[in-house]
XYZ file of C-alpha atoms in Angstrom:
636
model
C -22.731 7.933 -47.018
C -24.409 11.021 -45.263
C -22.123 12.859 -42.668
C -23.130 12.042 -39.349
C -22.892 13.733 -36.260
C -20.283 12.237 -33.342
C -23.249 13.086 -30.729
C -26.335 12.754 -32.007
C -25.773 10.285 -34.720
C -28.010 12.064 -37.585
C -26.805 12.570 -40.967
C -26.218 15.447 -42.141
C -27.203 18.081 -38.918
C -24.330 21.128 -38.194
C -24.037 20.543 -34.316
C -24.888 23.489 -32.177
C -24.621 24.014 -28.160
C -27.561 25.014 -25.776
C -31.187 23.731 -25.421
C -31.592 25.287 -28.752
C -29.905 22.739 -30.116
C -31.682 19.625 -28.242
C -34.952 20.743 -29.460
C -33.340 21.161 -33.455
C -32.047 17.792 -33.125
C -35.494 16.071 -32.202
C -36.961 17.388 -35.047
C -37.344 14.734 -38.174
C -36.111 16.242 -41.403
C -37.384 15.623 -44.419
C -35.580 12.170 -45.270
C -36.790 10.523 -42.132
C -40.340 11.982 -41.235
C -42.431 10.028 -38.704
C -39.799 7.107 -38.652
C -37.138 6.412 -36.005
C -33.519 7.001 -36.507
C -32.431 3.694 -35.944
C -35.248 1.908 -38.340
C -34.374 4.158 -40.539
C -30.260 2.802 -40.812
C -31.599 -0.381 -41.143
C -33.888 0.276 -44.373
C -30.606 2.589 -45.831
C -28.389 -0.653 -45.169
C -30.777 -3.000 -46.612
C -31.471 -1.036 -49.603
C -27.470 -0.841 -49.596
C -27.089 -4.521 -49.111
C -29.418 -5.432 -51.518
C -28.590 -2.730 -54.578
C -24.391 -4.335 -54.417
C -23.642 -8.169 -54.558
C -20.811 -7.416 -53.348
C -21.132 -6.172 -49.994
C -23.994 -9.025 -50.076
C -21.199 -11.371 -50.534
C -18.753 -9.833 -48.274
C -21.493 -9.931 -45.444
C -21.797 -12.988 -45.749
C -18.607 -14.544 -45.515
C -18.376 -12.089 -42.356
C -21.411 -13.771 -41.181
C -20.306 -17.165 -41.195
C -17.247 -16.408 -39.363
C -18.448 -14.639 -36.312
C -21.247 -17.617 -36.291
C -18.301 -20.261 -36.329
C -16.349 -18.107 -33.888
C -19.369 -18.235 -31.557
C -20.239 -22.130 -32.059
C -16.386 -22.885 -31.442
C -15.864 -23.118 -27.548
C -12.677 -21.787 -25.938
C -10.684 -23.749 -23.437
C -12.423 -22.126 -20.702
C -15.723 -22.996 -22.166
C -15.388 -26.045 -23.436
C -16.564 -28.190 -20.066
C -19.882 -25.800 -19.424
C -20.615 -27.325 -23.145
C -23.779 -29.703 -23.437
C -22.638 -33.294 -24.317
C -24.560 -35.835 -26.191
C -24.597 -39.152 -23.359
C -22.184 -41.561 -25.027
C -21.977 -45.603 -23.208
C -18.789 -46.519 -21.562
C -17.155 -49.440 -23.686
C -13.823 -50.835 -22.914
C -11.044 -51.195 -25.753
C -11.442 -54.740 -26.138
C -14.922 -55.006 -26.924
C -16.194 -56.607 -24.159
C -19.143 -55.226 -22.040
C -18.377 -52.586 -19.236
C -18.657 -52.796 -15.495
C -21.875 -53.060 -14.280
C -21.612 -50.597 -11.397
C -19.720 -47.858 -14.410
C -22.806 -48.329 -16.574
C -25.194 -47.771 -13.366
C -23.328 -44.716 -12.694
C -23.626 -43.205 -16.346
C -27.755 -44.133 -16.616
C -27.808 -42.204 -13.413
C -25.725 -39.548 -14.108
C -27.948 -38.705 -17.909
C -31.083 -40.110 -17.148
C -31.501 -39.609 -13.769
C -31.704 -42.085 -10.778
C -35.103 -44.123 -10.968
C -34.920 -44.356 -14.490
C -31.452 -46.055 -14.369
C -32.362 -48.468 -11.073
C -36.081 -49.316 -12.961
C -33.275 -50.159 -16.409
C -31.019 -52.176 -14.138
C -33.876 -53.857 -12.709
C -35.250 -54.871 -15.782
C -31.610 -56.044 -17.776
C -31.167 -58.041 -14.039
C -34.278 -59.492 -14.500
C -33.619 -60.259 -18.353
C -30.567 -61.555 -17.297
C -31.485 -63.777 -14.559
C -34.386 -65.451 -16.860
C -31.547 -65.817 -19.746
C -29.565 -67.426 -17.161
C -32.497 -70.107 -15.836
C -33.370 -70.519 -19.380
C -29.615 -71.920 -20.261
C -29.530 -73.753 -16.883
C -32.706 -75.811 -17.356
C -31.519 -76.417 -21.355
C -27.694 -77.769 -19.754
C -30.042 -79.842 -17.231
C -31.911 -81.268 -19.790
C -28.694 -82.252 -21.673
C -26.993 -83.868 -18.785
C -30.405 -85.868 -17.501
C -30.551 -84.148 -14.461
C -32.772 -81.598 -12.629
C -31.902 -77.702 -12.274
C -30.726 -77.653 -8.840
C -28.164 -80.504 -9.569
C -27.079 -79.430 -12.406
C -26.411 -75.532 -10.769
C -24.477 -77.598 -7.816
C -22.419 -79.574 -10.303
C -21.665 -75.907 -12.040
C -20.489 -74.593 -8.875
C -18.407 -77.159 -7.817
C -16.505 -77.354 -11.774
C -16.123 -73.589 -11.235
C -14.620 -74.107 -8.080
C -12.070 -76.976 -9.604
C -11.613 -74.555 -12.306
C -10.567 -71.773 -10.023
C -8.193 -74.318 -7.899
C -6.637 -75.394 -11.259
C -5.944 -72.053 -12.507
C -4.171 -71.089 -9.018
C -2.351 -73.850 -9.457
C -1.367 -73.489 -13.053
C -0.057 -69.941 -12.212
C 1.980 -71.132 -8.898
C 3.484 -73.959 -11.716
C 4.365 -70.948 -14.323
C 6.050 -68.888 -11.322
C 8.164 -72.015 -10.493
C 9.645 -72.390 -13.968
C 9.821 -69.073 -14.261
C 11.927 -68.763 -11.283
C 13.973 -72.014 -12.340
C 14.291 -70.806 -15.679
C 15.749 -67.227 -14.663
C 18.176 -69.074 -12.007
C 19.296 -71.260 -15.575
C 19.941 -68.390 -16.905
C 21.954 -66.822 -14.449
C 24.337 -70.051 -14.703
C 24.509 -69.414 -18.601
C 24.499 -66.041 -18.906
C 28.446 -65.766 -18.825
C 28.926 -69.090 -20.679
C 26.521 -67.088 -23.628
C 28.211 -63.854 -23.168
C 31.836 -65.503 -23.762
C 30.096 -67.492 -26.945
C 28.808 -64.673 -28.120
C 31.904 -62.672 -28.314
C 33.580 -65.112 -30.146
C 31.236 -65.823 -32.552
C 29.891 -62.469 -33.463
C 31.428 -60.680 -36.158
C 34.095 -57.466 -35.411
C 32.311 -54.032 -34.766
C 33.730 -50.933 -36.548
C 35.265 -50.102 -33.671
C 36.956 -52.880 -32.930
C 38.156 -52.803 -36.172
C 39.575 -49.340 -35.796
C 40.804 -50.341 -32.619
C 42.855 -53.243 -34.423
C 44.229 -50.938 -37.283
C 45.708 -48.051 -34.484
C 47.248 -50.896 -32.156
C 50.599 -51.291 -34.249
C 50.827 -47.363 -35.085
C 50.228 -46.959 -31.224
C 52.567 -49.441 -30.451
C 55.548 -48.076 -32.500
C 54.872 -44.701 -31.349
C 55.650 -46.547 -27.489
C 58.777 -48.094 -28.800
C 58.750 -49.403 -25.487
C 60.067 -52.880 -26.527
C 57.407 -54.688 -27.922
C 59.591 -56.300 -30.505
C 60.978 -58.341 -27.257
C 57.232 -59.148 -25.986
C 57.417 -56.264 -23.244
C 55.876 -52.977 -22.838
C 58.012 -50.441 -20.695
C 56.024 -47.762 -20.072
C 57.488 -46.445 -16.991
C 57.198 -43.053 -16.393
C 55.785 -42.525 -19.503
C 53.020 -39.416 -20.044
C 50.374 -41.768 -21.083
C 46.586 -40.315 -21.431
C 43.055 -41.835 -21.789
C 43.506 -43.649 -25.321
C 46.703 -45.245 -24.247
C 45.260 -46.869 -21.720
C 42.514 -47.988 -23.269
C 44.393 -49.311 -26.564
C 46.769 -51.328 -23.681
C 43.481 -52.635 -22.587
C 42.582 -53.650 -26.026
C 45.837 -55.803 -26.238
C 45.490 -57.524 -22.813
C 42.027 -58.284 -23.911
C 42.351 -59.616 -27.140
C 45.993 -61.438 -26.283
C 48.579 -59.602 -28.200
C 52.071 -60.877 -27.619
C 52.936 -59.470 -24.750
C 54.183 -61.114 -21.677
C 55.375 -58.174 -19.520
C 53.801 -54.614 -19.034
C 55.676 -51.835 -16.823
C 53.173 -48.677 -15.886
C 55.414 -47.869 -12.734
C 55.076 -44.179 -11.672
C 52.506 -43.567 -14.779
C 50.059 -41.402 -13.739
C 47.135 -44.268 -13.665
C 43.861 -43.671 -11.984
C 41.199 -46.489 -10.971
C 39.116 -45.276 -13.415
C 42.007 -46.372 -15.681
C 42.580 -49.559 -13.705
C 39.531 -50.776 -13.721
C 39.753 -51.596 -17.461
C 42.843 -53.469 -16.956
C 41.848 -55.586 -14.303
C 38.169 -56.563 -16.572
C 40.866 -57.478 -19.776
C 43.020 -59.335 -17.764
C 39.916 -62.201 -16.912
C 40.664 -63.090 -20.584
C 44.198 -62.683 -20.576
C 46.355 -66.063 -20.944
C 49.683 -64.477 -22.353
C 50.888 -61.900 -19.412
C 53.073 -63.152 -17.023
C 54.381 -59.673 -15.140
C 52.505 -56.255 -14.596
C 54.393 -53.799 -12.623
C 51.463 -51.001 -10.987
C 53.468 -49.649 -8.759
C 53.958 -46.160 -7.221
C 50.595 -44.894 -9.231
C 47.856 -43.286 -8.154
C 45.608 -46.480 -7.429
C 43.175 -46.901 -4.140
C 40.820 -49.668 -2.489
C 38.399 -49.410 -5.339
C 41.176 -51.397 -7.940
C 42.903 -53.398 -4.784
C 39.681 -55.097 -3.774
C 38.730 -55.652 -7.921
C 41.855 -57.227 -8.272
C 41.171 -59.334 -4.866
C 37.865 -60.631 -6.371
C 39.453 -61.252 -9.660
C 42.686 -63.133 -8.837
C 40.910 -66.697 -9.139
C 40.102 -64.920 -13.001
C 44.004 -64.854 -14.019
C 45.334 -67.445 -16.188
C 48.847 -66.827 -16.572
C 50.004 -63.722 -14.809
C 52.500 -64.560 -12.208
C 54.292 -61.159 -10.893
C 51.961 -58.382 -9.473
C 53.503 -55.181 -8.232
C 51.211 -52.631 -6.310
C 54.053 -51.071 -3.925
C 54.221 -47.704 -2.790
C 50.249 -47.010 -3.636
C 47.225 -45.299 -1.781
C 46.416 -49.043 -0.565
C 45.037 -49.328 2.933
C 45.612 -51.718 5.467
C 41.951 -53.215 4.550
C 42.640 -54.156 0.904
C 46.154 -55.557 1.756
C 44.860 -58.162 4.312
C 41.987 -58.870 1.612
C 44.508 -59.400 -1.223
C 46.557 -62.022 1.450
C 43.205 -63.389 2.348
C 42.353 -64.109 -1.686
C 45.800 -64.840 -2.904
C 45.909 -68.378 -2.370
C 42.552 -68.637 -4.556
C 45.485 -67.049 -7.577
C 46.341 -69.657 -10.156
C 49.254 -68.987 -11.469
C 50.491 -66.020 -8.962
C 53.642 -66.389 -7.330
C 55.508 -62.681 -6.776
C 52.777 -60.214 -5.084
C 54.373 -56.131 -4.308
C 57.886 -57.851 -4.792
C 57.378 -61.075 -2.025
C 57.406 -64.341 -3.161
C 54.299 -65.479 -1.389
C 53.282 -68.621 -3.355
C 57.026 -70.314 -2.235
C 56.319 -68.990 1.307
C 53.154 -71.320 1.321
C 54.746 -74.321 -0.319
C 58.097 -74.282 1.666
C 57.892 -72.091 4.820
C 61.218 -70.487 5.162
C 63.331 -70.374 8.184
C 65.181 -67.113 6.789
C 63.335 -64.457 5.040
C 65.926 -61.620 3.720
C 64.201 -58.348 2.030
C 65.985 -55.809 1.697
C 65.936 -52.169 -0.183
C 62.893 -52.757 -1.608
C 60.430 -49.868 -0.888
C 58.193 -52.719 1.513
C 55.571 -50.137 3.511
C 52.443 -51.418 5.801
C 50.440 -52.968 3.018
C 53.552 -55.136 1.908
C 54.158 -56.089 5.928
C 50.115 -57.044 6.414
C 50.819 -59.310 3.491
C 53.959 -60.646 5.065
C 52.091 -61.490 8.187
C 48.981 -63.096 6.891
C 50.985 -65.199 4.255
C 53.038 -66.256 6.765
C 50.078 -66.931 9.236
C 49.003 -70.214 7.101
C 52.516 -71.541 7.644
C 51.940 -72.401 11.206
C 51.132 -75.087 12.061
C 49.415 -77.315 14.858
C 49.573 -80.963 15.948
C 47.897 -83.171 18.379
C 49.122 -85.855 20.891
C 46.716 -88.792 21.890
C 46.611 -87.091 25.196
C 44.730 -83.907 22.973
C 47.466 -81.578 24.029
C 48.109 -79.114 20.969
C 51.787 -78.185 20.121
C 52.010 -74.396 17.608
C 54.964 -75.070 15.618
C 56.595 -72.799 12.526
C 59.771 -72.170 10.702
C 60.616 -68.953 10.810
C 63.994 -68.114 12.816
C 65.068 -65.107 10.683
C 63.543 -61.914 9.638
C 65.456 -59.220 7.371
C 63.303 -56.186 6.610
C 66.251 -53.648 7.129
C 66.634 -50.178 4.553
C 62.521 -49.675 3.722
C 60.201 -47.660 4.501
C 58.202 -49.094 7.841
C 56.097 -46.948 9.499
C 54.625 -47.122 12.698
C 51.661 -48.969 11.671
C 53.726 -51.599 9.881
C 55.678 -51.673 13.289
C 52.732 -52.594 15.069
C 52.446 -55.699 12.357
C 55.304 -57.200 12.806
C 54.865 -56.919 16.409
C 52.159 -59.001 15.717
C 53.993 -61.315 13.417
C 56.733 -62.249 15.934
C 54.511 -62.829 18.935
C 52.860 -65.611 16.782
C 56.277 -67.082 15.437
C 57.486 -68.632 18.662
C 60.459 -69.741 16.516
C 61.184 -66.349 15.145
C 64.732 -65.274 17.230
C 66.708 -62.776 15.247
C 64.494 -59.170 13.600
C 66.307 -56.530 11.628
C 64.031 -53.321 10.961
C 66.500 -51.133 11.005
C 66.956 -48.036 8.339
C 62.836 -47.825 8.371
C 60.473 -44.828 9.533
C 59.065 -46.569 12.909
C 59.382 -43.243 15.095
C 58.579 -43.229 18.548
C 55.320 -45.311 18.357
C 57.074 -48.292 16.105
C 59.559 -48.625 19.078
C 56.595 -48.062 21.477
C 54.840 -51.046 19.784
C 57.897 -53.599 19.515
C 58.706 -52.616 23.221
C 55.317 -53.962 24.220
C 55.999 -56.956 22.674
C 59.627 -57.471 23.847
C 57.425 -57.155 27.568
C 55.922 -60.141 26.691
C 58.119 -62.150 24.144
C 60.237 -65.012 25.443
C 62.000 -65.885 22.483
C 63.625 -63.445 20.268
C 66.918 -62.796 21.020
C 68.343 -60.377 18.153
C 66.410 -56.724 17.438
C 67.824 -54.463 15.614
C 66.130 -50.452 14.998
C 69.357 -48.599 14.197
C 68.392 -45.771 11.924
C 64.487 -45.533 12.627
C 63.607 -41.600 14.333
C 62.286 -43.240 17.390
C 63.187 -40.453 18.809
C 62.037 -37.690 16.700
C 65.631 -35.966 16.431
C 65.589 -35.889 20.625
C 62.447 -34.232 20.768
C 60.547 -37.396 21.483
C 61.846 -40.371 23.977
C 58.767 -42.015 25.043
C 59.744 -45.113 22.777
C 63.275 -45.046 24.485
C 61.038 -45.162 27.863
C 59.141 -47.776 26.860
C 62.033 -50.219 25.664
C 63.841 -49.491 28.684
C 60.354 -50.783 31.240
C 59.919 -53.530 28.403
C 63.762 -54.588 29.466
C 63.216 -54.683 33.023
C 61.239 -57.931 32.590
C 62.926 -59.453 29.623
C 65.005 -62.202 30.196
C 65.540 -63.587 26.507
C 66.833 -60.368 24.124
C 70.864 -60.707 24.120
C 71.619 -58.479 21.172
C 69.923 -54.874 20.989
C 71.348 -52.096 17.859
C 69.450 -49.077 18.771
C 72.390 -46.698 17.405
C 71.522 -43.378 14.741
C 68.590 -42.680 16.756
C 69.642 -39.832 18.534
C 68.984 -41.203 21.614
C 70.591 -39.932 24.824
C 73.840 -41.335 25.895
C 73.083 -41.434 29.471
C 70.183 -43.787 28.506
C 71.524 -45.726 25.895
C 74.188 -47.100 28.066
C 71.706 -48.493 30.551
C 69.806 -50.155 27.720
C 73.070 -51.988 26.286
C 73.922 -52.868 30.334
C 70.444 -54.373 30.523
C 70.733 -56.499 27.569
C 74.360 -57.535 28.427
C 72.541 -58.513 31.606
C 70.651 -60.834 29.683
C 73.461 -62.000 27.852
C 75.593 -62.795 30.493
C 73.221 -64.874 31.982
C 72.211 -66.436 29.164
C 75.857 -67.684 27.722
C 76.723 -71.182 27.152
C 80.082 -72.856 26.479
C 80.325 -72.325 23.193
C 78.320 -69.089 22.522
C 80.433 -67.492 25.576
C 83.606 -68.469 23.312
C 81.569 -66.973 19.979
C 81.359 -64.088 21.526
C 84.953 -63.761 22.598
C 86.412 -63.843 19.722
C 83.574 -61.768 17.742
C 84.137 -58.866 20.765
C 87.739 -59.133 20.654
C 89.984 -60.219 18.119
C 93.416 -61.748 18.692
C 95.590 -58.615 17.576
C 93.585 -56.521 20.055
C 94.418 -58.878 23.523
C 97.559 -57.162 25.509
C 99.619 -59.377 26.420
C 100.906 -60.117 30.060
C 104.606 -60.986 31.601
C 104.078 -64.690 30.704
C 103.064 -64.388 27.012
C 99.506 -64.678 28.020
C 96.753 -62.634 26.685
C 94.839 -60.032 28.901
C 90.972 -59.594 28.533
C 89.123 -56.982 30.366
C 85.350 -57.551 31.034
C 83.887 -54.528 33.080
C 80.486 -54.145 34.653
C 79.970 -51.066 36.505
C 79.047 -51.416 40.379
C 77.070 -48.763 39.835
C 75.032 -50.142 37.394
C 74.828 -53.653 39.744
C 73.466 -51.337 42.370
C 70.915 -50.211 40.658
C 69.666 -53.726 39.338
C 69.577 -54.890 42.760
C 67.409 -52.136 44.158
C 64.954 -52.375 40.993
C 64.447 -56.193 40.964
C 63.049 -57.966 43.583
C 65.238 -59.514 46.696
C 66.978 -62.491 45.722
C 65.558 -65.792 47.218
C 68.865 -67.125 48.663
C 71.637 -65.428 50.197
C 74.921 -66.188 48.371
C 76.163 -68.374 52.074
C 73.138 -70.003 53.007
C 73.916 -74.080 52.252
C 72.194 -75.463 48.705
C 71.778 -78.837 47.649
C 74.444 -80.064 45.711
C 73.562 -79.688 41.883
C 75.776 -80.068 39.208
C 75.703 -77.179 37.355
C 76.207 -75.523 41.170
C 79.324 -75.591 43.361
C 78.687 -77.042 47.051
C 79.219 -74.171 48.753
C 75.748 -73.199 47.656
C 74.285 -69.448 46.369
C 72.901 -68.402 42.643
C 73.104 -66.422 40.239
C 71.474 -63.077 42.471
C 75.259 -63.285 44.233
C 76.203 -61.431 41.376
C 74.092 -58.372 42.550
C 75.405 -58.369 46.261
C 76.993 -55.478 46.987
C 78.234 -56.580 50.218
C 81.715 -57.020 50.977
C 83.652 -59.828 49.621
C 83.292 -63.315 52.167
C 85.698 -66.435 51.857
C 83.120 -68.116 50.253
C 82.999 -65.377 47.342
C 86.608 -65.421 47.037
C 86.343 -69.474 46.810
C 84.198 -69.090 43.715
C 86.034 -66.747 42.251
C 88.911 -68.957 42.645
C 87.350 -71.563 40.902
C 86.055 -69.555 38.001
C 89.271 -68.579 37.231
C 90.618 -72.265 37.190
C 87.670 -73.109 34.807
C 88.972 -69.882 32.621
C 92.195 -70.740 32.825
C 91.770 -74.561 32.097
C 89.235 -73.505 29.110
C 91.711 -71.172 27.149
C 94.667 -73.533 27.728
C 92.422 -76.080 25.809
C 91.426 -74.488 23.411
C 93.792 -71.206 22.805
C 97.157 -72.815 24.213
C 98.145 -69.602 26.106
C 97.739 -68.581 29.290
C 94.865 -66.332 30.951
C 94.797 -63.868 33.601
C 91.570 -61.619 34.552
C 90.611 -59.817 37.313
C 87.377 -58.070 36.684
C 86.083 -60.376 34.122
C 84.851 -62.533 37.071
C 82.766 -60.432 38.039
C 80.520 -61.181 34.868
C 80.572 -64.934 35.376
C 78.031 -66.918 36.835
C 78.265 -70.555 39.215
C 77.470 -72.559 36.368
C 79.082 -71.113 33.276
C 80.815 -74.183 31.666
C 78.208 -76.502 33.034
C 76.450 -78.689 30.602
C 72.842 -78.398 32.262
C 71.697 -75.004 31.656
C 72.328 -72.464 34.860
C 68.845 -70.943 36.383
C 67.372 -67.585 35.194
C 67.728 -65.002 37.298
């Protein structure tokens, strides 16, 4: 090819500055004379083109692309692209919506020429439509205009029986899914015993005896002690694989194994199918609600197990009363968190004894609500209602009641109106336990024997508004005749004035033979001192002090010791009760009469029964009119 110039474009031309130059560079030379720069490329290519087949061929391949390149939109492009009109048919074959096909027509064919095309396929339509009419008329003997009032009305019926075809289909659909519902776990159970093993059951059932002698944890015996044992995720689930498929085992110990619900869950789902387990010990793990309420839905599930221990978990007070509440649905359950429930509700005790055994608030709601369904209420014809129950004795001494569980058994006396004698001593109840068996001493009229030796209330002296409150609750019982408040730290001061205020209630509260009980459980014979005659000597002393103070902090008494009383026979005739006690007035003839007289009936009681003699001075003192009476003597 010629050289060409970068400005001027002509082969072959030196390039040269100034006007000069511009006027040397319009001139033709001798290769293109009279002909145009440009026409003449074109002729120099075409000769080019046409002299080589190859650049012919090359050229054209080049041509073809850039023509493709140009015919092939982009994705910019591609919707400014004219479309041929295609018709709108649906997938199944059948004709479109008239109203879509309107809008198409209009849309490539503009809008008279699609209403003028509607108009005539309506019209086509409409004559099709007569036409069939008058041939169905013809066939049935009857005129057009019956025969399209027949068609209505079977169109009509038609419509009515489909509607109610479909409401039929929803029925036995609905019946059908409730049907299944009901089988669904009868199906399930069938087909997991009929369906063959998976692999990993299989596997499952070749590790369970190289699992089990790694435990060595008695299986040979039919037990599993795992207690304390560092078991992890595939332990627990290979134990659940042996509750659930009924291996040998009868009892299972996972106490203080660190067992979560997620772990739980499992066990509680494999024991539904369990019938071989009798005892599963869960206790002091790291369990919550979530398993306690599972197991409380699935106790009617359990086929054999009979002992289930949950002490001393994260259990609230919510799950334990909904474990008493579903308990009696158990079968076979007797032993729940170490209390014998199940003989509770078949023979209501009249002593219940536990001891040392770790009970906490979950363990006393189940107590209470157990006990609850052994009351029990009858009817007289005159549809008066009498609340009887069995309970007398309650030992819950050396465990671990808090305050809350305080508060229950509270709650558990004031409905046992048999219920006399309550040990919770050597527990946690602190200054709000006493607080809350104080408020119900205020209103109880039957127990007689508390004992809360060994429970804080106190707070090691730092707190005494328990103390406070037991002392107020005192002041208006008339029943409680044995108190044990001792290893409380409590002060002395006060302590003493609780004891006086319960031997109060003692003293007024003695019979023959319980005033003789105590006697000889207060002093024994080897401690009496003996007198000039051989007798013995007893010593009874209530401070004056103390009398003083009753007597200004109850109310007046409502007859003066002198004043004339009808003759009674638990009374003397000289008249007076037992507020004489609480005069502190000088002594009158008529005191010293009645003392007098006690001290016969003393004397003539211990000659009877002791065959010594007896001589007391301030002993009397203590005794009231009607002491060795048969009829009971009036509270004070």
């Amino acid at each position: 090819k010629p050289r060409r110039c970068g400005r001027c474009s002509a082969p072959g031309q030196p390039h040269s500055r100034g006007r000069g130059a511009s006027q040397a560079r319009r001139q033709p030379g001798a290769a293109m004379a009279g002909e145009d720069v440009d026409q003449w490329l074109r002729d120099e290519m075409d000769a080019l083109v046409e002299g080589s087949p190859t650049i012919r061929f090359v050229n054209d391949v080049y041509s073809m692309r850039v023509l493709l390149e140009r015919l092939t939109p982009t994705q910019d492009q591609a919707h400014t692209l004219p479309r041929p009109p295609s018709m709108p048919l649906l997938l199944s074959g059948e004709p479109p919506d008239e109203d879509l096909v309107l809008e198409w027509k209009k849309e490539h064919f503009g809008e008279e020429e699609a209403e003028e095309a509607a108009a005539e396929q309506k019209a086509l339509r409409d004559a099709l439509q007569a036409e069939e009419a008058s041939l169905e008329a013809q066939k049935r003997g009857v005129d057009v205009e019956t025969y399209l009032s027949q068609k209505q009305a079977e169109d009509q019926q038609a419509l009515q029986d489909a509607r109610l075809q479909k409401e039929a289909e929803a029925r036995s659909l609905k019946r059908c899914k409730s049907e299944l519902t009901i089988l669904e776990p009868v199906t399930r159970q069938l087909r997991q015993d009929t369906e063959p093993k998976s692999v990993q059951e299989l596997a499952d059932e070749n590790q369970v005896p190289r699992k089990l002698a790694y435990w060595d944890a008695g299986h040979q015996d039919q037990k599993l002690e795992l207690s304390s044992k560092s078991l992890q995720k595939d332990d627990f689930y290979l134990l659940e694989y042996i509750l659930r498929f009924n291996y040998p085992i009868h009892t299972v110990a996972l106490k203080a194994c660190f067992l979560t619900d997620d772990d739980a869950l499992g066990l509680v789902e494999a024991l539904s199918s369990n019938f071989v387990l009798t005892s599963l010990d869960l206790s002091l793990t790291k369990l919550t609600d979530i398993t306690a309420l599972k197991l409380a839905d699935m106790f009617k599930e359990y086929k054999s197990l009979k002992v289930l221990d949950l002490r001393r978990n994260n259990i609230s007070g919510k799950a334990a009363a909904r474990l008493a509440e579903k308990f009696p649905s158990a079968r076979a359950l007797e032993v729940l968190s170490g209390l014998p429930l199940r003989s509770y509700l078949d023979n209501p005790p009249s002593t219940i004894e536990l001891t040392e055994m770790d009970l906490r608030l979950p363990e006393a709601i189940l107590l209470r609500d157990t006990l609850a369904r052994t009351i029990k209420m009858t009817i007289n014809k005159l549809d008066n209602y009498e609340i009887t129950s069995s309970l007398t004795s309650l030992d819950l001494s050396t465990n671990l009641l808090d305050e809350g569980a305080m508060d229950v058994l509270a709650s558990l006396v004031e409905a046992h109106s048999s219920l006399t004698t309550l040990d919770v001593s050597h527990n946690q109840g602190g200054p709000h336990g006493l607080a809350h068996l104080a408020k119900m001493l205020s209103r109880n009229t039957w127990l007689t024997s508390l004992k809360i030796a060994e429970n804080d209330v106190t707070r090691e002296g730092r707190n005494p508004d328990g103390v406070s409150s037991l002392s107020d609750a005192l002041k208006v019982n008339r029943t409680l005749t044995y108190l044990d408040i001792s290893e409380n730290d409590i002060d002395e001061a006060k302590e003493r004035e609780i004891q006086e205020k319960v031997s109060v209630n003692r003293a007024v509260n003695h019979t023959d033979q319980s005033f003789v009980e105590f006697l000889d459980s207060k002093y024994a014979p080897d401690a009496y001192d003996t007198n000039e005659t051989g007798g013995y000597i007893i010593n009874l002393e209530l401070s004056r002090e103390y009398l003083e103070t009753e007597k200004r902090s109850r109310p007046p008494p409502r007859v003066r010791f002198d004043e004339p009383q009808p003759y009674k026979p638990w009374r003397d005739a000289d008249g007076g009760d037992d507020w004489s006690l609480l005069e502190p007035e000088p002594m009158r003839r008529a005191t010293r009469a009645k003392l007098k007289r006690a001290r016969r009936l003393l004397e003539a009681h211990i000659l009877a029964h002791k065959g010594f003699g007896f001589s007391a001075a301030s002993a009397l003192l203590a005794l009231h009119r009607g002491l060795f009476a048969e009829a009971p003597s009036p509270a004070p």
